Tab-separated table of C-alpha atoms in Angstrom:
chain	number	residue	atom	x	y	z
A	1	UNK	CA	70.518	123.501	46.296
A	2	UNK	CA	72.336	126.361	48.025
A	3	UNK	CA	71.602	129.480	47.544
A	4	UNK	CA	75.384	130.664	47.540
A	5	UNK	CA	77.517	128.254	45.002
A	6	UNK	CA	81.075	126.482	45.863
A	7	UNK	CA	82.992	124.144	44.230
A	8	UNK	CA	82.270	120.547	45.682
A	9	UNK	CA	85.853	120.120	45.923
A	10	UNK	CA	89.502	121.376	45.408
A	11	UNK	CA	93.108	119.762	45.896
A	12	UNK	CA	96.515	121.319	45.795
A	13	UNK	CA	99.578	119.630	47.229
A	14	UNK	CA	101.353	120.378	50.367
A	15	UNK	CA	102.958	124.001	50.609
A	16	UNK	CA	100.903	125.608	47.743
A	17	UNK	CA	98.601	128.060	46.894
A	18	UNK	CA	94.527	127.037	46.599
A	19	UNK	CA	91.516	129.346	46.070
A	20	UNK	CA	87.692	128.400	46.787
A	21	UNK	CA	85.465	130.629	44.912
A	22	UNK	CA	81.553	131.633	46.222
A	23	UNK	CA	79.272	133.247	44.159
A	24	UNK	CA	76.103	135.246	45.443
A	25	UNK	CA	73.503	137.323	44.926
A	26	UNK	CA	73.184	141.380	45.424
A	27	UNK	CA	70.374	140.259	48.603
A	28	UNK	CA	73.426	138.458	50.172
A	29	UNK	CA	76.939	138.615	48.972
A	30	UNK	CA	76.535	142.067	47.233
A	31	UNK	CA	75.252	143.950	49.888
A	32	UNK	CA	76.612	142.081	53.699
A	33	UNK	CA	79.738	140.960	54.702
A	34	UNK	CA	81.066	137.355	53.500
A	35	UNK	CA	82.124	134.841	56.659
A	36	UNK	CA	84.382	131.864	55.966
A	37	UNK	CA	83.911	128.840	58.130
A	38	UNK	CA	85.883	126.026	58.387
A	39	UNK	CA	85.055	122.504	59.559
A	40	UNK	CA	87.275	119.876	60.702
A	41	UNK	CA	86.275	116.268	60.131
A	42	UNK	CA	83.853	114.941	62.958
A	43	UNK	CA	84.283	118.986	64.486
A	44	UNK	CA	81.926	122.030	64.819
A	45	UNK	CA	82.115	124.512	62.089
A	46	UNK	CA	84.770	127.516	63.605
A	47	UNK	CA	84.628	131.218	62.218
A	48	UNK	CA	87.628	131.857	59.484
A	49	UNK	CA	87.129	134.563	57.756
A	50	UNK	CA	84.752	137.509	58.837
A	51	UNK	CA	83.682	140.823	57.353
A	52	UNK	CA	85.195	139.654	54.056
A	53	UNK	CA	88.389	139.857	54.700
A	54	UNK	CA	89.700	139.990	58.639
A	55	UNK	CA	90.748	137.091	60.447
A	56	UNK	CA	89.605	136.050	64.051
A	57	UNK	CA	92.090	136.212	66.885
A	58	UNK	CA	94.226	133.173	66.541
A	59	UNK	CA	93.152	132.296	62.691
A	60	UNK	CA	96.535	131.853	60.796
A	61	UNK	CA	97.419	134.485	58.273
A	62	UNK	CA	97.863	131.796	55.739
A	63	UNK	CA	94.415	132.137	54.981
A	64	UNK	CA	93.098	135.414	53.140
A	65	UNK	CA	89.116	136.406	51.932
A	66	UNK	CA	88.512	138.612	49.295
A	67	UNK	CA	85.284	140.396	47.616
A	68	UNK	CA	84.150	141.621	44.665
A	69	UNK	CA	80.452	142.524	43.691
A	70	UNK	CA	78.349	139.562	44.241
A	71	UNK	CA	81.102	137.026	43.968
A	72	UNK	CA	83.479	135.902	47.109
A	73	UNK	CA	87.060	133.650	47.405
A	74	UNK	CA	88.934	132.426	50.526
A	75	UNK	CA	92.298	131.992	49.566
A	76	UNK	CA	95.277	129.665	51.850
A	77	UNK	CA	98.708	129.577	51.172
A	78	UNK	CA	101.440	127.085	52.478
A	79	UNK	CA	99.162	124.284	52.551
A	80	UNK	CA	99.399	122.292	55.146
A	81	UNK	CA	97.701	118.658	56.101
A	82	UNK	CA	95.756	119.986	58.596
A	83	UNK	CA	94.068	122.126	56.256
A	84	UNK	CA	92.172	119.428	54.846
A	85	UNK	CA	88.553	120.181	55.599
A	86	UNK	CA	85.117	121.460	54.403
A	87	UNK	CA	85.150	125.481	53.978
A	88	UNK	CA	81.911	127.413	54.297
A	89	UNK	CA	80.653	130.995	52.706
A	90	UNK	CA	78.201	132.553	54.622
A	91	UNK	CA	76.193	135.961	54.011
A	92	UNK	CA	73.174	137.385	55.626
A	93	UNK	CA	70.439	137.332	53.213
A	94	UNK	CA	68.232	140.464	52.894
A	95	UNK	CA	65.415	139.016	50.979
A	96	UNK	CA	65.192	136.189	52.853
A	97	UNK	CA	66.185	137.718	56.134
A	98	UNK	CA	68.201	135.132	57.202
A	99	UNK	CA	71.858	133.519	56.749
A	100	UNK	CA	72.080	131.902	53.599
A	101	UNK	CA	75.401	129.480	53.223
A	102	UNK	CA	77.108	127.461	50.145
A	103	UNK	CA	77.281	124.228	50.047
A	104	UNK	CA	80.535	123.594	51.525
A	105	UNK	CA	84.413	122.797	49.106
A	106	UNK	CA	85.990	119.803	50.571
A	107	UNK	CA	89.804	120.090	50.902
A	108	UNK	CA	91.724	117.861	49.861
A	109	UNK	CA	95.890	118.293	50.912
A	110	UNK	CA	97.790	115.980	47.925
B	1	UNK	CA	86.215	131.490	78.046
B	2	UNK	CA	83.020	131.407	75.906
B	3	UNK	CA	80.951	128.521	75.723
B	4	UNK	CA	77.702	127.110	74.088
B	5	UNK	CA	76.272	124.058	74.663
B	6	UNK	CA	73.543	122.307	72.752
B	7	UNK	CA	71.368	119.527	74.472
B	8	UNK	CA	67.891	117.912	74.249
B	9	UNK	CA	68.686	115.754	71.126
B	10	UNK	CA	66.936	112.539	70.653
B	11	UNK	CA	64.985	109.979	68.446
B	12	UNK	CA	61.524	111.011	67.801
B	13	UNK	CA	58.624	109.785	65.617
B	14	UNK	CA	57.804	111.825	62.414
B	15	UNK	CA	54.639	114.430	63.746
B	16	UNK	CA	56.309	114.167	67.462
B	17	UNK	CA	58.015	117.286	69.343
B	18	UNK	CA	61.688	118.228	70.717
B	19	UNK	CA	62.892	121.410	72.916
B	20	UNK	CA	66.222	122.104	71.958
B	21	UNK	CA	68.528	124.076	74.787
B	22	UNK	CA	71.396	125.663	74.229
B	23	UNK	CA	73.698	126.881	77.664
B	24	UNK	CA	75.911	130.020	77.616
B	25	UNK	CA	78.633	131.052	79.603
B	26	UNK	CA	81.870	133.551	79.474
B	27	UNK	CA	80.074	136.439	78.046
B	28	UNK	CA	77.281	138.801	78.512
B	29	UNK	CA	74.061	137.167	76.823
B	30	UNK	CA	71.434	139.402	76.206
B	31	UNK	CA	74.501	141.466	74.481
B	32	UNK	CA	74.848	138.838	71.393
B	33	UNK	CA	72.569	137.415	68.777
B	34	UNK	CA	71.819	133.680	68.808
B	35	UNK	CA	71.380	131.543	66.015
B	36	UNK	CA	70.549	127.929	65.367
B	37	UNK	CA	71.860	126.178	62.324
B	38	UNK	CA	71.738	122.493	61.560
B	39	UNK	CA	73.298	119.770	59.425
B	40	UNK	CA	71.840	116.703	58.170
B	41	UNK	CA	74.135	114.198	57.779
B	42	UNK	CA	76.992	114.261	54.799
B	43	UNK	CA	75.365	117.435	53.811
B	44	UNK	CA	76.169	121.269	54.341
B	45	UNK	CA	75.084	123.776	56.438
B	46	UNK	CA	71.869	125.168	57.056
B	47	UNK	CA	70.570	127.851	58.624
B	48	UNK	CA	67.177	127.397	60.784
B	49	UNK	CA	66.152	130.741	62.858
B	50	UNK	CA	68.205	133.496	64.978
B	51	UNK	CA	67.296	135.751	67.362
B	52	UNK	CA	68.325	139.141	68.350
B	53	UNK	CA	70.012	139.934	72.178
B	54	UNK	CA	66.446	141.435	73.595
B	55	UNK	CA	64.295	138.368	71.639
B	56	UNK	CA	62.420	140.541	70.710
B	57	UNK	CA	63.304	140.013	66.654
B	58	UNK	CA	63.244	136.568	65.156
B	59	UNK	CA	63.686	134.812	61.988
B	60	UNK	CA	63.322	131.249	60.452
B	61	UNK	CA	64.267	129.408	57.615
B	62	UNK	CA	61.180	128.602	55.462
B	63	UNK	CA	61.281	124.955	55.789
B	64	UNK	CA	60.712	125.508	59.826
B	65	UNK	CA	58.308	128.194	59.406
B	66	UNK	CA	55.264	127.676	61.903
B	67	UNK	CA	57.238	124.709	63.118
B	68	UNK	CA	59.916	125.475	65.371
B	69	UNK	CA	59.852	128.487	67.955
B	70	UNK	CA	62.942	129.828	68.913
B	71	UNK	CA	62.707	131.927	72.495
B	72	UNK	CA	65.628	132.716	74.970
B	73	UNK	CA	65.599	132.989	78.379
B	74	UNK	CA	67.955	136.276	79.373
B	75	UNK	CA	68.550	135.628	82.658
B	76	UNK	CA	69.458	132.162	83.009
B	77	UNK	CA	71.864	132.172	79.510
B	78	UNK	CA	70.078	129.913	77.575
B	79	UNK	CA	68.942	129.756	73.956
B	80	UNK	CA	65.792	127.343	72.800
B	81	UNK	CA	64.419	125.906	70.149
B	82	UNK	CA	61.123	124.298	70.316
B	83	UNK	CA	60.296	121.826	67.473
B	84	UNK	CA	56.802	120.658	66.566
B	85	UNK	CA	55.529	118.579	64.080
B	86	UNK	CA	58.831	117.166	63.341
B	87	UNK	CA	59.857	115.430	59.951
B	88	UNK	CA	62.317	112.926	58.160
B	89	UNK	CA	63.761	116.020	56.854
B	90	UNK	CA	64.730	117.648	59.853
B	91	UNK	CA	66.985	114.897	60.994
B	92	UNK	CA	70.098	116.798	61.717
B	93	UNK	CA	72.483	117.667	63.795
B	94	UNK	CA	71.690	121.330	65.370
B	95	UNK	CA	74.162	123.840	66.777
B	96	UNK	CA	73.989	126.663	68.616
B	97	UNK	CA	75.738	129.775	67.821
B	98	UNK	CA	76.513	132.904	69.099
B	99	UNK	CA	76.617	136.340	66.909
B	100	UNK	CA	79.560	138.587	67.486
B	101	UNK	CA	76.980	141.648	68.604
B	102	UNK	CA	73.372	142.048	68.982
B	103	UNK	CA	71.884	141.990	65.802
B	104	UNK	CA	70.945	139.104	64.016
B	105	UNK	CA	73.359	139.870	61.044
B	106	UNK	CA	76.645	139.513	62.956
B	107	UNK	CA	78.792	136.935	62.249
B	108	UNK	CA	78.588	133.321	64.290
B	109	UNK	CA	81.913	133.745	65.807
B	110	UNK	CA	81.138	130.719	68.739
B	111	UNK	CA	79.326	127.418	67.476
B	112	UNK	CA	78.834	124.595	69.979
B	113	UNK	CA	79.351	120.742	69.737
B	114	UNK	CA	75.986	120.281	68.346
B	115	UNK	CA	73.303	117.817	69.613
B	116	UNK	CA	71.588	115.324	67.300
B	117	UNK	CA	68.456	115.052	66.101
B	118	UNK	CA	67.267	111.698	64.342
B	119	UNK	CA	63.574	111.707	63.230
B	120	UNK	CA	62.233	108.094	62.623
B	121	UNK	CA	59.535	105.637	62.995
């Protein structure tokens, strides 16, 4: 059992909207950043989303993170096939000094 | 261009040991965190111990705790994790990452491939 929580899953066809939603703690989300990873089938897991919100050099500004409290969301627009893959929260924990990180959303491209 | 790269992987017997090694290159080490996470497979991420840019703070997961020793070795680039008393559980694969700055709490902007870790009699 993570200790951040995810949806297992979400779908959404091609060229729309979808939102993955990560819920926390005031030791984690409430009181560090939120990272976003995502992970390509068979692939490493590659930074996303940092600092809540900011995107790494070269990250397409289809996706967008968000914050509120102790609850997170990683937002992409314009789906596209590629997209489909498992998306990570991640927060530093303060109580249990060390990274704590939900238990993945598969994405699934309709 | 920055790199990581995990090796020392391997089959090993439940109670047996592995050293983990994790090479650096296109940045400036001792400047950046380093962090070890792991995956077992079909399942999610999870962290396992990090390590400031001295060494000289570190921090593990409680399910490693008094287990596994992470150390790093500043002047050749390299990141380690030494495993002991190894279970079933820990099968995994393990990847190396690098925080974006010094401190442990910096985001793990650079994972490597990841090397695998099968525990099994």
């Amino acid at each position: 059992q993570s200790v951040l929580t995810q949806p297992p899953s979400v779908s959404e066809a091609p060229r729309q909207r979808v939102t993955i939603s990560c819920s926390g703690a005031s030791s984690n989300i409430g009181n560090n950043p939120v990272n976003w990873y995502q992970q390509l089938p068979g692939k490493a897991p590659q930074l996303l989303i940092y600092d809540d919100a900011l995107l790494p050099s070269g990250v397409s500004d289809r996706f967008s993170g968000s914050k509120s409290g102790t609850s997170a969301s990683l937002a992409i627009s314009g789906l596209q096939s590629e997209d489909e893959a498992d998306y990570y929260c991640a927060a530093w924990d303060d109580r249990l000094n060390g990274w704590v990180f939900g238990g993945g959303t598969k994405l699934t491209v309709l | 261009e920055v790199q990581v790269l995990e090796s020392g992987g391997g089959l090993v017997q439940p109670g047996g040991s592995l050293r983990l090694s994790c090479a650096a290159s296109g940045f400036t080490f001792f400047s950046h965190a380093m962090t070890w996470v792991r995956q077992a497979p079909g399942k999610g991420l999870d962290w396992v111990s990090s390590t400031s840019g001295t060494g000289g703070t570190t921090y593990y997961a409680d399910s490693v705790k008094g287990r596994f020793t992470i150390s790093r070795d500043n002047s050749k680039n390299s990141l380690y994790l030494q495993m002991n008393s190894l279970r079933v559980e820990d099968t995994a694969m393990y990847y190396c990452a690098r925080g974006h700055g010094s401190l442990t709490t910096a985001e793990l902007d650079y994972w490597g491939r990841g090397t695998l870790v099968t525990v099994s009699s």
